[in-house]
PDB file of C-alpha atoms in Angstrom:
ATOM      1  CA  LYS A   1       8.041   3.256 -18.175  1.00 70.00           C
ATOM      2  CA  ALA A   2      10.135   0.819 -16.091  1.00 83.00           C
ATOM      3  CA  GLY A   3       8.135   0.130 -12.465  1.00 93.00           C
ATOM      4  CA  VAL A   4       8.949   0.745  -8.678  1.00 96.00           C
ATOM      5  CA  THR A   5      12.544  -1.739  -8.293  1.00 97.00           C
ATOM      6  CA  GLN A   6      12.830  -2.602  -4.626  1.00 97.00           C
ATOM      7  CA  THR A   7      15.800  -4.577  -3.632  1.00 97.00           C
ATOM      8  CA  PRO A   8      16.976  -7.253  -2.907  1.00 97.00           C
ATOM      9  CA  ARG A   9      14.058  -9.114  -2.807  1.00 96.00           C
ATOM     10  CA  TYR A  10      14.432 -11.276   0.005  1.00 96.00           C
ATOM     11  CA  LEU A  11      16.702 -10.834   2.922  1.00 96.00           C
ATOM     12  CA  ILE A  12      17.277 -12.968   6.181  1.00 98.00           C
ATOM     13  CA  LYS A  13      19.096 -11.375   8.863  1.00 97.00           C
ATOM     14  CA  THR A  14      20.029 -12.532  12.362  1.00 97.00           C
ATOM     15  CA  ARG A  15      19.063 -10.147  15.778  1.00 97.00           C
ATOM     16  CA  GLY A  16      20.707  -7.330  16.794  1.00 97.00           C
ATOM     17  CA  GLN A  17      22.253  -6.754  13.291  1.00 98.00           C
ATOM     18  CA  GLN A  18      21.129  -3.727  10.316  1.00 98.00           C
ATOM     19  CA  VAL A  19      19.790  -4.495   6.725  1.00 98.00           C
ATOM     20  CA  THR A  20      19.225  -1.537   4.528  1.00 98.00           C
ATOM     21  CA  LEU A  21      16.829  -2.048   1.524  1.00 98.00           C
ATOM     22  CA  SER A  22      16.721   0.095  -1.679  1.00 98.00           C
ATOM     23  CA  CYS A  23      14.319   1.563  -3.983  1.00 98.00           C
ATOM     24  CA  SER A  24      14.227   2.773  -7.027  1.00 98.00           C
ATOM     25  CA  PRO A  25      10.619   5.010  -8.330  1.00 97.00           C
ATOM     26  CA  ILE A  26       9.590   5.299 -11.371  1.00 96.00           C
ATOM     27  CA  SER A  27      11.112   7.569 -14.126  1.00 95.00           C
ATOM     28  CA  GLY A  28       9.982  10.775 -13.172  1.00 94.00           C
ATOM     29  CA  HIS A  29       8.115   9.984  -9.914  1.00 95.00           C
ATOM     30  CA  ARG A  30      10.025  12.340  -6.991  1.00 95.00           C
ATOM     31  CA  SER A  31       8.220  11.034  -3.932  1.00 94.00           C
ATOM     32  CA  VAL A  32       8.793   7.939  -2.234  1.00 96.00           C
ATOM     33  CA  SER A  33       7.234   6.148   0.622  1.00 95.00           C
ATOM     34  CA  TRP A  34       7.915   3.585   2.438  1.00 97.00           C
ATOM     35  CA  TYR A  35       5.360   0.161   4.310  1.00 97.00           C
ATOM     36  CA  GLN A  36       5.962  -1.876   6.710  1.00 97.00           C
ATOM     37  CA  GLN A  37       3.367  -5.138   5.720  1.00 96.00           C
ATOM     38  CA  THR A  38       2.865  -7.630   8.700  1.00 94.00           C
ATOM     39  CA  PRO A  39       0.331 -10.882   9.086  1.00 90.00           C
ATOM     40  CA  GLY A  40      -0.260  -8.880  12.968  1.00 87.00           C
ATOM     41  CA  GLN A  41      -0.414  -5.017  11.957  1.00 90.00           C
ATOM     42  CA  GLY A  42      -1.593  -4.872   8.300  1.00 91.00           C
ATOM     43  CA  LEU A  43      -0.045  -1.972   5.692  1.00 94.00           C
ATOM     44  CA  GLN A  44       1.905   0.387   8.202  1.00 95.00           C
ATOM     45  CA  PHE A  45       3.032   3.884   6.732  1.00 94.00           C
ATOM     46  CA  LEU A  46       6.543   4.481   8.094  1.00 96.00           C
ATOM     47  CA  PHE A  47       7.986   7.858   6.133  1.00 93.00           C
ATOM     48  CA  GLU A  48       7.568   9.693   2.752  1.00 94.00           C
ATOM     49  CA  TYR A  49      10.369  11.442   0.947  1.00 95.00           C
ATOM     50  CA  PHE A  50      10.648  14.469  -1.670  1.00 94.00           C
ATOM     51  CA  SER A  51      12.940  16.191  -2.900  1.00 93.00           C
ATOM     52  CA  GLU A  52      15.759  14.334  -0.787  1.00 94.00           C
ATOM     53  CA  THR A  53      13.528  15.482   2.129  1.00 94.00           C
ATOM     54  CA  GLN A  54      11.671  13.842   5.118  1.00 93.00           C
ATOM     55  CA  ARG A  55       7.948  15.119   5.041  1.00 91.00           C
ATOM     56  CA  ASN A  56       6.151  12.766   7.068  1.00 89.00           C
ATOM     57  CA  LYS A  57       6.575   9.456   9.596  1.00 92.00           C
ATOM     58  CA  GLY A  58       4.625   7.268  11.294  1.00 92.00           C
ATOM     59  CA  ASN A  59       4.588   5.367  14.237  1.00 93.00           C
ATOM     60  CA  PHE A  60       7.934   3.467  14.191  1.00 96.00           C
ATOM     61  CA  PRO A  61      11.134   3.703  16.570  1.00 96.00           C
ATOM     62  CA  GLY A  62      14.102   5.533  15.918  1.00 95.00           C
ATOM     63  CA  ARG A  63      15.655   2.559  14.796  1.00 97.00           C
ATOM     64  CA  PHE A  64      14.120   2.192  11.633  1.00 98.00           C
ATOM     65  CA  SER A  65      15.613   5.561   9.380  1.00 97.00           C
ATOM     66  CA  GLY A  66      15.457   6.269   5.766  1.00 97.00           C
ATOM     67  CA  ARG A  67      16.952   8.827   2.974  1.00 97.00           C
ATOM     68  CA  GLN A  68      16.739   9.607  -0.403  1.00 97.00           C
ATOM     69  CA  PHE A  69      19.194  10.859  -2.853  1.00 97.00           C
ATOM     70  CA  SER A  70      19.177  13.335  -5.268  1.00 96.00           C
ATOM     71  CA  ASN A  71      18.161  11.167  -8.035  1.00 95.00           C
ATOM     72  CA  SER A  72      15.069  10.489  -5.719  1.00 96.00           C
ATOM     73  CA  ARG A  73      16.035   6.563  -4.990  1.00 98.00           C
ATOM     74  CA  SER A  74      15.646   5.757  -1.574  1.00 98.00           C
ATOM     75  CA  GLU A  75      16.853   3.956   1.376  1.00 98.00           C
ATOM     76  CA  MET A  76      15.603   2.251   4.344  1.00 98.00           C
ATOM     77  CA  ASN A  77      17.770   1.109   7.294  1.00 98.00           C
ATOM     78  CA  VAL A  78      16.683  -0.830   9.871  1.00 98.00           C
ATOM     79  CA  SER A  79      19.564  -0.632  13.205  1.00 96.00           C
ATOM     80  CA  THR A  80      19.674  -3.751  16.044  1.00 97.00           C
ATOM     81  CA  LEU A  81      16.742  -5.758  14.107  1.00 97.00           C
ATOM     82  CA  GLU A  82      14.635  -7.646  16.363  1.00 97.00           C
ATOM     83  CA  LEU A  83      12.397 -10.482  15.517  1.00 97.00           C
ATOM     84  CA  GLY A  84       8.930  -8.765  14.849  1.00 96.00           C
ATOM     85  CA  ASP A  85      11.203  -6.830  11.867  1.00 97.00           C
ATOM     86  CA  SER A  86      10.584  -9.623   9.695  1.00 97.00           C
ATOM     87  CA  ALA A  87       8.173  -8.393   7.060  1.00 97.00           C
ATOM     88  CA  LEU A  88       7.388  -7.326   3.832  1.00 97.00           C
ATOM     89  CA  TYR A  89       8.438  -4.388   3.268  1.00 98.00           C
ATOM     90  CA  LEU A  90       7.144  -2.102   0.297  1.00 97.00           C
ATOM     91  CA  CYS A  91       7.762   1.183  -1.437  1.00 97.00           C
ATOM     92  CA  ALA A  92       5.883   3.089  -3.504  1.00 96.00           C
ATOM     93  CA  SER A  93       6.510   6.394  -5.628  1.00 95.00           C
ATOM     94  CA  SER A  94       4.344   9.378  -7.050  1.00 92.00           C
ATOM     95  CA  PRO A  95       5.128  11.897  -9.452  1.00 91.00           C
ATOM     96  CA  SER A  96       4.773  15.086  -5.908  1.00 86.00           C
ATOM     97  CA  THR A  97       3.446  15.233  -3.238  1.00 82.00           C
ATOM     98  CA  ARG A  98      -0.401  16.005  -4.110  1.00 82.00           C
ATOM     99  CA  ALA A  99      -2.723  14.377  -2.416  1.00 77.00           C
ATOM    100  CA  GLU A 100      -4.657  12.935  -5.062  1.00 78.00           C
ATOM    101  CA  GLU A 101      -2.041  11.133  -6.946  1.00 84.00           C
ATOM    102  CA  THR A 102      -1.970   7.532  -6.886  1.00 87.00           C
ATOM    103  CA  GLN A 103       0.708   5.515  -5.295  1.00 90.00           C
ATOM    104  CA  TYR A 104       2.655   3.320  -7.540  1.00 93.00           C
ATOM    105  CA  PHE A 105       4.094   0.512  -5.424  1.00 95.00           C
ATOM    106  CA  GLY A 106       6.942  -1.738  -6.030  1.00 96.00           C
ATOM    107  CA  PRO A 107       7.062  -5.649  -5.454  1.00 95.00           C
ATOM    108  CA  GLY A 108       8.618  -5.142  -2.059  1.00 96.00           C
ATOM    109  CA  THR A 109      11.717  -6.566   0.352  1.00 97.00           C
ATOM    110  CA  ARG A 110      10.450  -9.723   2.222  1.00 97.00           C
ATOM    111  CA  LEU A 111      13.070  -9.391   5.357  1.00 98.00           C
ATOM    112  CA  LEU A 112      13.291 -12.436   7.809  1.00 98.00           C
ATOM    113  CA  VAL A 113      15.123 -11.791  10.860  1.00 97.00           C
ATOM    114  CA  LEU A 114      15.702 -15.018  12.619  1.00 97.00           C
TER     115      LEU A 114
ATOM    116  CA  SER B   1      -4.079   1.819  13.403  1.00 42.00           C
ATOM    117  CA  GLN B   2      -5.926   1.173  10.538  1.00 46.00           C
ATOM    118  CA  GLN B   3      -8.170   3.617   8.776  1.00 55.00           C
ATOM    119  CA  GLY B   4      -9.821   1.052   6.951  1.00 64.00           C
ATOM    120  CA  GLU B   5     -11.651  -1.587   7.969  1.00 78.00           C
ATOM    121  CA  GLU B   6     -12.857  -4.314   5.386  1.00 83.00           C
ATOM    122  CA  ASP B   7     -15.562  -6.766   4.730  1.00 85.00           C
ATOM    123  CA  PRO B   8     -15.841  -9.813   4.278  1.00 91.00           C
ATOM    124  CA  GLN B   9     -12.338 -10.709   5.251  1.00 91.00           C
ATOM    125  CA  ALA B  10     -12.379 -13.628   3.408  1.00 94.00           C
ATOM    126  CA  LEU B  11     -14.913 -14.327   0.085  1.00 95.00           C
ATOM    127  CA  SER B  12     -15.107 -17.115  -2.104  1.00 96.00           C
ATOM    128  CA  ILE B  13     -17.228 -17.276  -5.044  1.00 96.00           C
ATOM    129  CA  GLN B  14     -17.350 -19.140  -8.447  1.00 97.00           C
ATOM    130  CA  GLU B  15     -15.894 -18.115 -11.722  1.00 97.00           C
ATOM    131  CA  GLY B  16     -18.254 -15.828 -13.880  1.00 97.00           C
ATOM    132  CA  GLU B  17     -19.757 -14.500 -10.073  1.00 97.00           C
ATOM    133  CA  ASN B  18     -19.608 -10.626  -8.976  1.00 97.00           C
ATOM    134  CA  ALA B  19     -17.594  -9.704  -6.078  1.00 97.00           C
ATOM    135  CA  THR B  20     -18.175  -6.801  -3.586  1.00 97.00           C
ATOM    136  CA  MET B  21     -16.388  -5.867  -1.114  1.00 96.00           C
ATOM    137  CA  ASN B  22     -16.561  -2.956   1.792  1.00 95.00           C
ATOM    138  CA  CYS B  23     -14.554  -0.766   3.475  1.00 93.00           C
ATOM    139  CA  SER B  24     -15.043   1.543   6.467  1.00 93.00           C
ATOM    140  CA  TYR B  25     -13.295   4.396   7.897  1.00 91.00           C
ATOM    141  CA  LYS B  26     -13.377   6.336  10.331  1.00 88.00           C
ATOM    142  CA  THR B  27     -12.189  10.605   9.575  1.00 85.00           C
ATOM    143  CA  SER B  28     -12.863  12.445   6.729  1.00 87.00           C
ATOM    144  CA  ILE B  29     -10.880  11.806   3.339  1.00 89.00           C
ATOM    145  CA  ASN B  30      -9.299  12.755   0.529  1.00 88.00           C
ATOM    146  CA  ASN B  31      -9.218  10.241  -1.617  1.00 91.00           C
ATOM    147  CA  LEU B  32      -9.879   6.521  -1.205  1.00 92.00           C
ATOM    148  CA  GLN B  33      -7.769   3.990  -2.990  1.00 93.00           C
ATOM    149  CA  TRP B  34      -8.014   0.569  -3.824  1.00 95.00           C
ATOM    150  CA  TYR B  35      -5.191  -2.109  -4.288  1.00 96.00           C
ATOM    151  CA  ARG B  36      -4.537  -5.630  -5.112  1.00 97.00           C
ATOM    152  CA  GLN B  37      -2.208  -7.662  -3.751  1.00 96.00           C
ATOM    153  CA  ASN B  38      -0.912 -11.409  -5.297  1.00 93.00           C
ATOM    154  CA  SER B  39       0.614 -13.716  -2.521  1.00 84.00           C
ATOM    155  CA  GLY B  40       2.457 -11.598  -0.675  1.00 73.00           C
ATOM    156  CA  ARG B  41       3.776  -9.515  -3.553  1.00 84.00           C
ATOM    157  CA  GLY B  42       3.544  -5.535  -4.117  1.00 89.00           C
ATOM    158  CA  LEU B  43       0.615  -3.555  -4.317  1.00 94.00           C
ATOM    159  CA  VAL B  44      -1.284  -2.816  -7.803  1.00 94.00           C
ATOM    160  CA  HIS B  45      -3.019   0.258  -7.769  1.00 94.00           C
ATOM    161  CA  LEU B  46      -6.829  -0.583  -8.976  1.00 96.00           C
ATOM    162  CA  ILE B  47      -8.849   2.725  -8.707  1.00 95.00           C
ATOM    163  CA  LEU B  48      -8.863   6.052  -7.055  1.00 93.00           C
ATOM    164  CA  ILE B  49     -12.084   7.910  -5.954  1.00 94.00           C
ATOM    165  CA  ARG B  50     -12.098  11.209  -4.837  1.00 93.00           C
ATOM    166  CA  SER B  51     -14.157  12.388  -1.685  1.00 92.00           C
ATOM    167  CA  ASN B  52     -16.470  14.741  -3.614  1.00 94.00           C
ATOM    168  CA  GLU B  53     -17.430  11.321  -6.614  1.00 96.00           C
ATOM    169  CA  ARG B  54     -20.012   9.227  -5.522  1.00 97.00           C
ATOM    170  CA  GLU B  55     -19.128   6.386  -8.400  1.00 98.00           C
ATOM    171  CA  LYS B  56     -16.118   5.073 -10.117  1.00 97.00           C
ATOM    172  CA  HIS B  57     -15.476   2.232 -12.796  1.00 97.00           C
ATOM    173  CA  SER B  58     -12.726   0.817 -14.751  1.00 96.00           C
ATOM    174  CA  GLY B  59     -13.491  -1.783 -16.834  1.00 97.00           C
ATOM    175  CA  ARG B  60     -15.005  -5.181 -14.617  1.00 97.00           C
ATOM    176  CA  LEU B  61     -14.524  -2.615 -11.440  1.00 98.00           C
ATOM    177  CA  ARG B  62     -16.834  -0.784  -9.401  1.00 98.00           C
ATOM    178  CA  VAL B  63     -16.477   1.489  -6.495  1.00 98.00           C
ATOM    179  CA  THR B  64     -18.997   3.706  -4.772  1.00 98.00           C
ATOM    180  CA  LEU B  65     -18.189   5.668  -1.663  1.00 97.00           C
ATOM    181  CA  ASP B  66     -20.629   7.446   0.950  1.00 96.00           C
ATOM    182  CA  THR B  67     -18.749  10.074   2.304  1.00 94.00           C
ATOM    183  CA  SER B  68     -21.733  10.413   5.212  1.00 94.00           C
ATOM    184  CA  LYS B  69     -21.346   6.429   6.227  1.00 94.00           C
ATOM    185  CA  LYS B  70     -17.352   6.439   5.589  1.00 94.00           C
ATOM    186  CA  SER B  71     -17.548   3.767   3.560  1.00 95.00           C
ATOM    187  CA  SER B  72     -16.590   2.509   0.085  1.00 96.00           C
ATOM    188  CA  SER B  73     -17.613  -0.330  -1.521  1.00 97.00           C
ATOM    189  CA  LEU B  74     -15.503  -2.172  -4.885  1.00 97.00           C
ATOM    190  CA  LEU B  75     -16.935  -4.482  -6.783  1.00 98.00           C
ATOM    191  CA  ILE B  76     -15.730  -6.808  -9.359  1.00 98.00           C
ATOM    192  CA  THR B  77     -18.237  -8.137 -12.216  1.00 97.00           C
ATOM    193  CA  ALA B  78     -17.460 -11.130 -14.233  1.00 97.00           C
ATOM    194  CA  SER B  79     -15.146 -12.029 -11.911  1.00 97.00           C
ATOM    195  CA  ARG B  80     -12.041 -14.833 -12.994  1.00 97.00           C
ATOM    196  CA  ALA B  81      -9.726 -17.011 -11.460  1.00 96.00           C
ATOM    197  CA  ALA B  82      -6.913 -14.209 -12.145  1.00 95.00           C
ATOM    198  CA  ASP B  83      -8.805 -11.831  -9.915  1.00 97.00           C
ATOM    199  CA  THR B  84      -8.334 -14.173  -6.824  1.00 97.00           C
ATOM    200  CA  ALA B  85      -5.788 -11.952  -4.797  1.00 97.00           C
ATOM    201  CA  SER B  86      -5.982  -9.555  -1.651  1.00 96.00           C
ATOM    202  CA  TYR B  87      -7.740  -6.583  -1.969  1.00 96.00           C
ATOM    203  CA  PHE B  88      -6.672  -3.332   0.221  1.00 95.00           C
ATOM    204  CA  CYS B  89      -8.550  -0.387   0.766  1.00 95.00           C
ATOM    205  CA  ALA B  90      -6.323   3.084   1.869  1.00 93.00           C
ATOM    206  CA  ALA B  91      -7.476   6.327   3.011  1.00 91.00           C
ATOM    207  CA  SER B  92      -5.806   9.267   2.422  1.00 87.00           C
ATOM    208  CA  SER B  93      -6.715  12.084   4.810  1.00 82.00           C
ATOM    209  CA  GLY B  94      -5.904  15.561   5.618  1.00 72.00           C
ATOM    210  CA  SER B  95      -2.276  17.302   4.021  1.00 67.00           C
ATOM    211  CA  ALA B  96      -0.910  13.762   4.762  1.00 67.00           C
ATOM    212  CA  ARG B  97      -0.328  11.591   1.840  1.00 75.00           C
ATOM    213  CA  GLN B  98       0.646   8.268   3.856  1.00 83.00           C
ATOM    214  CA  LEU B  99      -2.456   6.216   3.027  1.00 89.00           C
ATOM    215  CA  THR B 100      -4.256   4.377   5.804  1.00 90.00           C
ATOM    216  CA  PHE B 101      -4.579   0.425   4.532  1.00 92.00           C
ATOM    217  CA  GLY B 102      -7.804  -1.482   5.414  1.00 90.00           C
ATOM    218  CA  SER B 103      -7.139  -5.086   6.774  1.00 90.00           C
ATOM    219  CA  GLY B 104      -8.218  -6.373   3.296  1.00 93.00           C
ATOM    220  CA  THR B 105     -10.484  -8.990   2.062  1.00 95.00           C
ATOM    221  CA  GLN B 106      -9.144 -12.430   0.742  1.00 95.00           C
ATOM    222  CA  LEU B 107     -10.993 -12.886  -2.783  1.00 97.00           C
ATOM    223  CA  THR B 108     -10.761 -16.527  -3.975  1.00 97.00           C
ATOM    224  CA  VAL B 109     -12.571 -17.077  -7.099  1.00 97.00           C
ATOM    225  CA  LEU B 110     -12.836 -21.082  -8.452  1.00 96.00           C
ATOM    226  CA  PRO B 111     -12.800 -21.880 -11.917  1.00 90.00           C
TER     227      PRO B 111
END
């Protein structure tokens, strides 16, 4: 099976712009979670989607949003970009929402905000 | 906030030696997972240990879990240069599935 794929892999934006990142889960996986990784804050949970519904949201401002499509692909959007949004954005997929399931991560999208 | 804190922050060893990394967490967990990350790339899942398990093995990896001390350790035996990476523990707690990651240990294995 192909792993989790994320596009684009690298992105450069300027402050105030918006950005959309895409994540395709492993085939058959219906749960997708997003994480932000920065040198200062480490890895932080953004949100989780299952069956096109957001199940859980981390402590991020409303500028961060996401959605999931019927084929389980997910997108996250960041509006009004700030310098501090520069980070590696990782998505992870798992078959369902059971707590004991392993979450498989993609290679990430590295976002640089200038 | 980070649930898991890891130590050491950095570890440098010679090829063939064993590497031990420790993780502490704050609240009750469903399970604890260990991941590896090479140079800011994606996370590779290594092993998951459930809260009712005390020890688990996978190849050269051995993970222990002490829920009374809220701590876990990852042992990599007979390390190789290819093991050079950052290692993170991640705790899953309560009904939420979000993983709360530790700060990571940067392991360098010298040839």
